[in-house]
CSV table of C-alpha atoms in Angstrom, one decimal:
chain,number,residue,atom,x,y,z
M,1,UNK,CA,9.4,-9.7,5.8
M,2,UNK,CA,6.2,-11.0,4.1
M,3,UNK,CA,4.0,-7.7,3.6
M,4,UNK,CA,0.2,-9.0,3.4
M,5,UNK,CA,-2.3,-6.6,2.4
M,6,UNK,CA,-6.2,-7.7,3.9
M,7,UNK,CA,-9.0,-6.7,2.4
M,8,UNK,CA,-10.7,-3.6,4.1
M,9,UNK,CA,-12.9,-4.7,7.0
M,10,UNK,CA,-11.7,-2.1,10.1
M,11,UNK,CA,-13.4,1.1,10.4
M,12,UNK,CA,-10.9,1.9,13.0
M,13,UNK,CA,-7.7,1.3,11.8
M,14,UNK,CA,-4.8,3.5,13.2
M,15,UNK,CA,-2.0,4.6,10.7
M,16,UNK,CA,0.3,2.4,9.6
M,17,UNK,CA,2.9,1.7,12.8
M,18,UNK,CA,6.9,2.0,11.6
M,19,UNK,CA,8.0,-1.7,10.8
M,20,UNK,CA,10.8,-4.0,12.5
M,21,UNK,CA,14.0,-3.2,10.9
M,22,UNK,CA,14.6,-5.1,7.5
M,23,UNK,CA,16.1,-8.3,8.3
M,24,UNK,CA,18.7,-9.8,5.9
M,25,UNK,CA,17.0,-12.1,3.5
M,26,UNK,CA,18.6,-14.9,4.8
M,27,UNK,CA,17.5,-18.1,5.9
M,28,UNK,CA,19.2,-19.3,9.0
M,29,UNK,CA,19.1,-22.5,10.6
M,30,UNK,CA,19.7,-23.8,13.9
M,31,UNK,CA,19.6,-26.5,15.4
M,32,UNK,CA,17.9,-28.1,12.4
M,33,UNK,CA,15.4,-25.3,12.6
M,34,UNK,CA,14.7,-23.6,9.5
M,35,UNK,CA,13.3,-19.8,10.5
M,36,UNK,CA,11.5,-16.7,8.4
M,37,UNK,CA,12.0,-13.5,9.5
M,38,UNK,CA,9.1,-12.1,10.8
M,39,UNK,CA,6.2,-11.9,7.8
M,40,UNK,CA,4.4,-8.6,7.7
M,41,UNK,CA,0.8,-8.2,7.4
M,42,UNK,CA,-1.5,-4.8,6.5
M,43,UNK,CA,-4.9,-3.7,6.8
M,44,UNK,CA,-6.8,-0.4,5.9
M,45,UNK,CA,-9.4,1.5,6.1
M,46,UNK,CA,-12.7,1.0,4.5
M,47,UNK,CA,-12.0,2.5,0.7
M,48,UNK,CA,-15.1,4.1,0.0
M,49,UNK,CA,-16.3,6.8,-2.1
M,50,UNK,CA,-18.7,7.9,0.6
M,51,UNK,CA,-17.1,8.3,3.4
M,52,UNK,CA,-14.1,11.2,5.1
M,53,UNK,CA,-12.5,8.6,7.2
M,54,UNK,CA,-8.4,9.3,7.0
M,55,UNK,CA,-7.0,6.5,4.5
M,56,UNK,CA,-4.1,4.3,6.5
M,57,UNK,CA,-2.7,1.2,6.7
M,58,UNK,CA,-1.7,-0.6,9.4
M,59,UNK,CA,1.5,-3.5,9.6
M,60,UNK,CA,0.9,-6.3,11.7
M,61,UNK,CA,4.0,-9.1,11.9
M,62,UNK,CA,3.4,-12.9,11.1
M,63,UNK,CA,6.7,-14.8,11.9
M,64,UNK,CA,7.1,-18.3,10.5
M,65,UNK,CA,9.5,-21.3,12.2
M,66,UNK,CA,10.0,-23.9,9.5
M,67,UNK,CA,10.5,-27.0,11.6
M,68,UNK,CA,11.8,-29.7,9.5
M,69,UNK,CA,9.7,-31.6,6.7
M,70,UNK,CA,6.7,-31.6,8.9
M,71,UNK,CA,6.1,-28.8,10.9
M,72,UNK,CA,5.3,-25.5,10.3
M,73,UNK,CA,4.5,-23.0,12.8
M,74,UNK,CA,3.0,-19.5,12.4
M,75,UNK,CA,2.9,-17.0,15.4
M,76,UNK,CA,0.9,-13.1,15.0
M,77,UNK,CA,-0.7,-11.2,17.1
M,78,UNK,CA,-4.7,-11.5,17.7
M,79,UNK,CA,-6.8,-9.1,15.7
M,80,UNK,CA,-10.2,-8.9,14.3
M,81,UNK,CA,-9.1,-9.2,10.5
M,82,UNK,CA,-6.9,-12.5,11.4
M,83,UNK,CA,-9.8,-15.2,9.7
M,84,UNK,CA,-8.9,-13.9,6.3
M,85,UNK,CA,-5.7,-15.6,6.5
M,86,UNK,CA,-6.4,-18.7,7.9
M,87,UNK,CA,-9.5,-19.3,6.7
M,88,UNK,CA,-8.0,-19.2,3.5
M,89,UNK,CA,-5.5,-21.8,4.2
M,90,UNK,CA,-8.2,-23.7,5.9
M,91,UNK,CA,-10.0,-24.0,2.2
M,92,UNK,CA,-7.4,-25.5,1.2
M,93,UNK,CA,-6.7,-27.8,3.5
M,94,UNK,CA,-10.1,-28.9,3.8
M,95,UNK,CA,-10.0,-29.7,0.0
M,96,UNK,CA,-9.6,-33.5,-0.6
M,97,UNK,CA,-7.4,-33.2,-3.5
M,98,UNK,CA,-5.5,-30.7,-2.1
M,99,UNK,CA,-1.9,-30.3,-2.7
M,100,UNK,CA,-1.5,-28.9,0.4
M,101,UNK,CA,-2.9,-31.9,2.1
M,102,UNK,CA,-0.5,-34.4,0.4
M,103,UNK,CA,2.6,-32.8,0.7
M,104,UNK,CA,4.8,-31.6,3.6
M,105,UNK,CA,5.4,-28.4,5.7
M,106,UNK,CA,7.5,-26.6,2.9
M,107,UNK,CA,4.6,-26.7,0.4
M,108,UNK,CA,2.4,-25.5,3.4
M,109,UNK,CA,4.9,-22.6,3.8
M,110,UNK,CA,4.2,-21.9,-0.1
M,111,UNK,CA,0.4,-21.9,0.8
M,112,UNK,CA,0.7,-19.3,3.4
M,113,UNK,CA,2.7,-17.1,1.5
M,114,UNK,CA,0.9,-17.5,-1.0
M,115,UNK,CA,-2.3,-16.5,0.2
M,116,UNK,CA,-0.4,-13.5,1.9
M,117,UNK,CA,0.2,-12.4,-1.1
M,118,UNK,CA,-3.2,-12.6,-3.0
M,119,UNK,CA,-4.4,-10.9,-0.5
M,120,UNK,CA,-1.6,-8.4,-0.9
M,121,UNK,CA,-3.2,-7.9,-4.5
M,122,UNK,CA,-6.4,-7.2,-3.6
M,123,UNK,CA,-5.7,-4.8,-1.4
M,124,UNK,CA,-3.7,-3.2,-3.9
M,125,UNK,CA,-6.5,-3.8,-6.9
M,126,UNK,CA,-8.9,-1.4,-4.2
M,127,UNK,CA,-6.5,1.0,-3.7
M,128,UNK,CA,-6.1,1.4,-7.7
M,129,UNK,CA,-9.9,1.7,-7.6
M,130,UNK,CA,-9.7,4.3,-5.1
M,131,UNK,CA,-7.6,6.8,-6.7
M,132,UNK,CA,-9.1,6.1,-9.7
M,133,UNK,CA,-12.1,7.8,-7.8
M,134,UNK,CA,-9.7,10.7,-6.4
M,135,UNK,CA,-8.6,11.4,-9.9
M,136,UNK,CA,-12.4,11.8,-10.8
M,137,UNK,CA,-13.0,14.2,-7.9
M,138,UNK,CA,-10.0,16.2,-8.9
M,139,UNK,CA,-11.7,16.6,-12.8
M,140,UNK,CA,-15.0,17.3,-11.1
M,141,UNK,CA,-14.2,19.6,-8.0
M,142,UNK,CA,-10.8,20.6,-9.0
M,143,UNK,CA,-10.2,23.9,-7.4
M,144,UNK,CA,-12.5,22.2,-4.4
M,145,UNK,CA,-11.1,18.7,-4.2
M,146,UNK,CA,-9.4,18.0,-0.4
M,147,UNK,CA,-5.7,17.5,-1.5
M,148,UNK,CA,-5.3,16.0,2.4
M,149,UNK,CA,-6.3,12.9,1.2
M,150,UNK,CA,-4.4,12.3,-2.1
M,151,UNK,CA,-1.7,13.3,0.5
M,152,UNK,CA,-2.7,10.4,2.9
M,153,UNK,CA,-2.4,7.8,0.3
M,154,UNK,CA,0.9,9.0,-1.4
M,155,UNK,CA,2.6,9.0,2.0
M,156,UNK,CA,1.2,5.5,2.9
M,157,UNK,CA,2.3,4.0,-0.8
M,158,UNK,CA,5.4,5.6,0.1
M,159,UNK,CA,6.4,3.3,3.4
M,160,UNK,CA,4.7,-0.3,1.3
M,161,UNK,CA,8.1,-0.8,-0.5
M,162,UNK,CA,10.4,-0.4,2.1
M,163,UNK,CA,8.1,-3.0,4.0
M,164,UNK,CA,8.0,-5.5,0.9
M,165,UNK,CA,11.5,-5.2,-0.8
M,166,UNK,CA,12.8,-7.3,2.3
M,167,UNK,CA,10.1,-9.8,1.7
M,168,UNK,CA,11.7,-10.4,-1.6
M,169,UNK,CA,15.0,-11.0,-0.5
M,170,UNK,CA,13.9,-13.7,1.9
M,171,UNK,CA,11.8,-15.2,-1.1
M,172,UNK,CA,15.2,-15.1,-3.1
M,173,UNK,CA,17.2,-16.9,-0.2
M,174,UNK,CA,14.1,-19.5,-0.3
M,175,UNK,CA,14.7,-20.3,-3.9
M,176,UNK,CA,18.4,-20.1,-3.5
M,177,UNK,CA,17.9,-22.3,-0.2
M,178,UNK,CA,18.8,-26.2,-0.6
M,179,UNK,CA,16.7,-27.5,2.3
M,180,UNK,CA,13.5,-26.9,-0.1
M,181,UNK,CA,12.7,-29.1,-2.6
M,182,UNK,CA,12.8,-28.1,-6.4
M,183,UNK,CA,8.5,-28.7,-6.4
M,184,UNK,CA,8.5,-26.2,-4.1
M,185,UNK,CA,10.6,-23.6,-4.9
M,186,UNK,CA,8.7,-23.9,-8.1
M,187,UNK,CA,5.7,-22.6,-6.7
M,188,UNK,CA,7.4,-20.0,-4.5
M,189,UNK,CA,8.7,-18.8,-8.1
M,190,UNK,CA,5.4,-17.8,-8.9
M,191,UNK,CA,4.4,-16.4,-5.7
M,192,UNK,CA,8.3,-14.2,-5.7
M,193,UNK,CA,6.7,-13.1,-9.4
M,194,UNK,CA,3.6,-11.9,-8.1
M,195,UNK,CA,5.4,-9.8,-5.6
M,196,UNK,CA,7.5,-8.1,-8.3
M,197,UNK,CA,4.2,-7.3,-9.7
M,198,UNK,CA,2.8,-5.6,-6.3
M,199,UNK,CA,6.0,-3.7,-6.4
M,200,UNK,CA,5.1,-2.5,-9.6
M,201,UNK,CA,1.8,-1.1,-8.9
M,202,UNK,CA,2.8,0.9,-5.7
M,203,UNK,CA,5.1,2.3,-7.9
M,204,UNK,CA,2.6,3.2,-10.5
M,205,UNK,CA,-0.2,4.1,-8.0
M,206,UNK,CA,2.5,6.3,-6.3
M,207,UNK,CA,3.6,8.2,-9.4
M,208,UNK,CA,-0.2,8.9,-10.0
M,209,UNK,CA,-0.1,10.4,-6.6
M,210,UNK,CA,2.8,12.4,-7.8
M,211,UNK,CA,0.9,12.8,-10.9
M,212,UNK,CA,-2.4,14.2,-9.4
M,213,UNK,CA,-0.8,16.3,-6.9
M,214,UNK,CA,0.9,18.7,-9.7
M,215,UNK,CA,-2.7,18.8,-12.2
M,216,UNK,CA,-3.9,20.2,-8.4
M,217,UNK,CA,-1.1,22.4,-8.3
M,218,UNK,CA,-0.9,23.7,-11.3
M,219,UNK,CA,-4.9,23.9,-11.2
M,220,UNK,CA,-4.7,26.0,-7.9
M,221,UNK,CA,-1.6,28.3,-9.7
M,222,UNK,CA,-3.6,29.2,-12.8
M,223,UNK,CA,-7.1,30.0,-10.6
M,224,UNK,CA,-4.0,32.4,-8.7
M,225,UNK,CA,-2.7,33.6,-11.8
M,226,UNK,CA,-6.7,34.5,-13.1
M,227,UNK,CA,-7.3,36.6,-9.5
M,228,UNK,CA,-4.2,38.5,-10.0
M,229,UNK,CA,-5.3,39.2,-13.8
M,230,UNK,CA,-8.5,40.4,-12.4
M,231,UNK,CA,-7.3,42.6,-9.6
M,232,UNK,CA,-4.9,44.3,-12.2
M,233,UNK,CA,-7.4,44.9,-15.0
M,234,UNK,CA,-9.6,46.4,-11.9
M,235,UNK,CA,-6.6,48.6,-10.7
M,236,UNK,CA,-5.7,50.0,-14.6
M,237,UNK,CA,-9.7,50.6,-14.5
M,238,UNK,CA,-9.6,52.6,-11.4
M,239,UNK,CA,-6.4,54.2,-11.4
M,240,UNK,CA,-7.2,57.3,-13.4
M,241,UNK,CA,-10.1,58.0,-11.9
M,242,UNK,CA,-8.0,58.0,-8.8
M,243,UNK,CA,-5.3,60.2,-9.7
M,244,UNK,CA,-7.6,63.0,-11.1
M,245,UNK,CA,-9.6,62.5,-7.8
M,246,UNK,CA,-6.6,62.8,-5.8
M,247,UNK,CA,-5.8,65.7,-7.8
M,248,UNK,CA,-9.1,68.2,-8.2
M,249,UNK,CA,-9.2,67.5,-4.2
M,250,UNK,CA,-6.2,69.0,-3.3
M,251,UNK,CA,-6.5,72.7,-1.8
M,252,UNK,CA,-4.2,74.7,-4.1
């Protein structure tokens, strides 16, 4: 499972769809036929400070057959946000001195994870940027900010590792793996690096979630706490002049 973040492009984006079970992190062959387990691939919502659109990601699935030294084959499903990808890798192979165009299908593998994940950080650099927002909203608004959407983005941080920790493990059978070549593995080093890293900032971005949620809490407790300190200094105000009314009116 290679989680890939896209930057946001779809207005319409539904929320993110449970993924495929986690495969094993292996790498299995057959019949000479190396094989990923099926890559994942995300896109959300426009993150902007303007608009009320619900915040969600969605997981689309890129599965890629390592055929050989010389043939790599990616299959996903048709989508408006698929150029991003490949027109990524295109740049690269359209470069003259590219690496990518002077070695073989495991360094192209490296490319395409690799621009999964920069993409991946991106995604994850805007959604940073958009709490970052959400936190100034809470110190402005406070008891007015819409807690829904902190809400929204804690529970959708919440499902990204249990998408991405499998992509790890199949990154770690790839290094472990001696069908690559050391070149390779190399560069897939890096891009198993950069991964820790994402997994890092969900984490973070998820415990400022947590983090927010309790200053809203404990803002919303205290503006409780003030009404009830109101209502009883009114009550101690009133009581008396209660009780002697009550009193005077009876008929003895």
């Amino acid at each position: 499972m290679v989680p890939c973040l896209d930057r946001p492009t779809a207005a319409d984006a539904d929320l993110a769809q449970p993924p495929p079970p986690p495969s094993s992190g292996r790498l299995e062959k057959a019949n000479s036929k190396t094989w990923l387990p099926a890559s994942t691939r995300a896109r959300r919502r426009t993150l902007s400070s303007e608009t009320d659109e619900h915040f969600a990601l969605t997981v689309e699935h890129v599965a890629i057959f390592l055929v050989g030294d010389h043939t790599l084959i990616t299959v996903k499903p048709s989508s408006e946000d698929d150029a991003s990808i490949w027109q990524a890798v295109h740049r690269r192979l359209a470069s003259t001195y590219s690496k990518v165009r002077h070695n073989d299908a495991n360094f192209l593998l490296y490319s395409v994870l690799d621009v999964i994940v920069d993409q991946m950080t991106g995604v994850m650099d805007d959604v940073r940027s958009y709490l970052m927002h959400l936190e100034q909203q809470l110190d402005t608004l406070l008891h007015r900010f819409d807690i829904e959407t902190l809400r929204d983005v804690h529970s959708e941080l919440g499902q990204l590792p249990r998408v991405i920790k499998p992509t790890r493990d199949v990154l770690k059978s790839l290094l472990a793996s001696r069908d690559l070549p050391d070149t390779t593995k190399a560069y897939l080093r890096d891009v198993h690096d950069h991964l820790n890293h994402i997994l890092d900032e969900i984490e973070w971005q998820f415990q400022m979630c947590k983090s927010m949620t309790e200053e809203y809490r404990d803002a919303k407790a205290t503006q409780t706490n003030y009404v009830v300190y109101v209502l009883t200094i009114v009550t101690t105000v009133f009581l008396p002049a209660q009780f002697l009314t009550g009193v005077y009116g009876m008929n003895f």
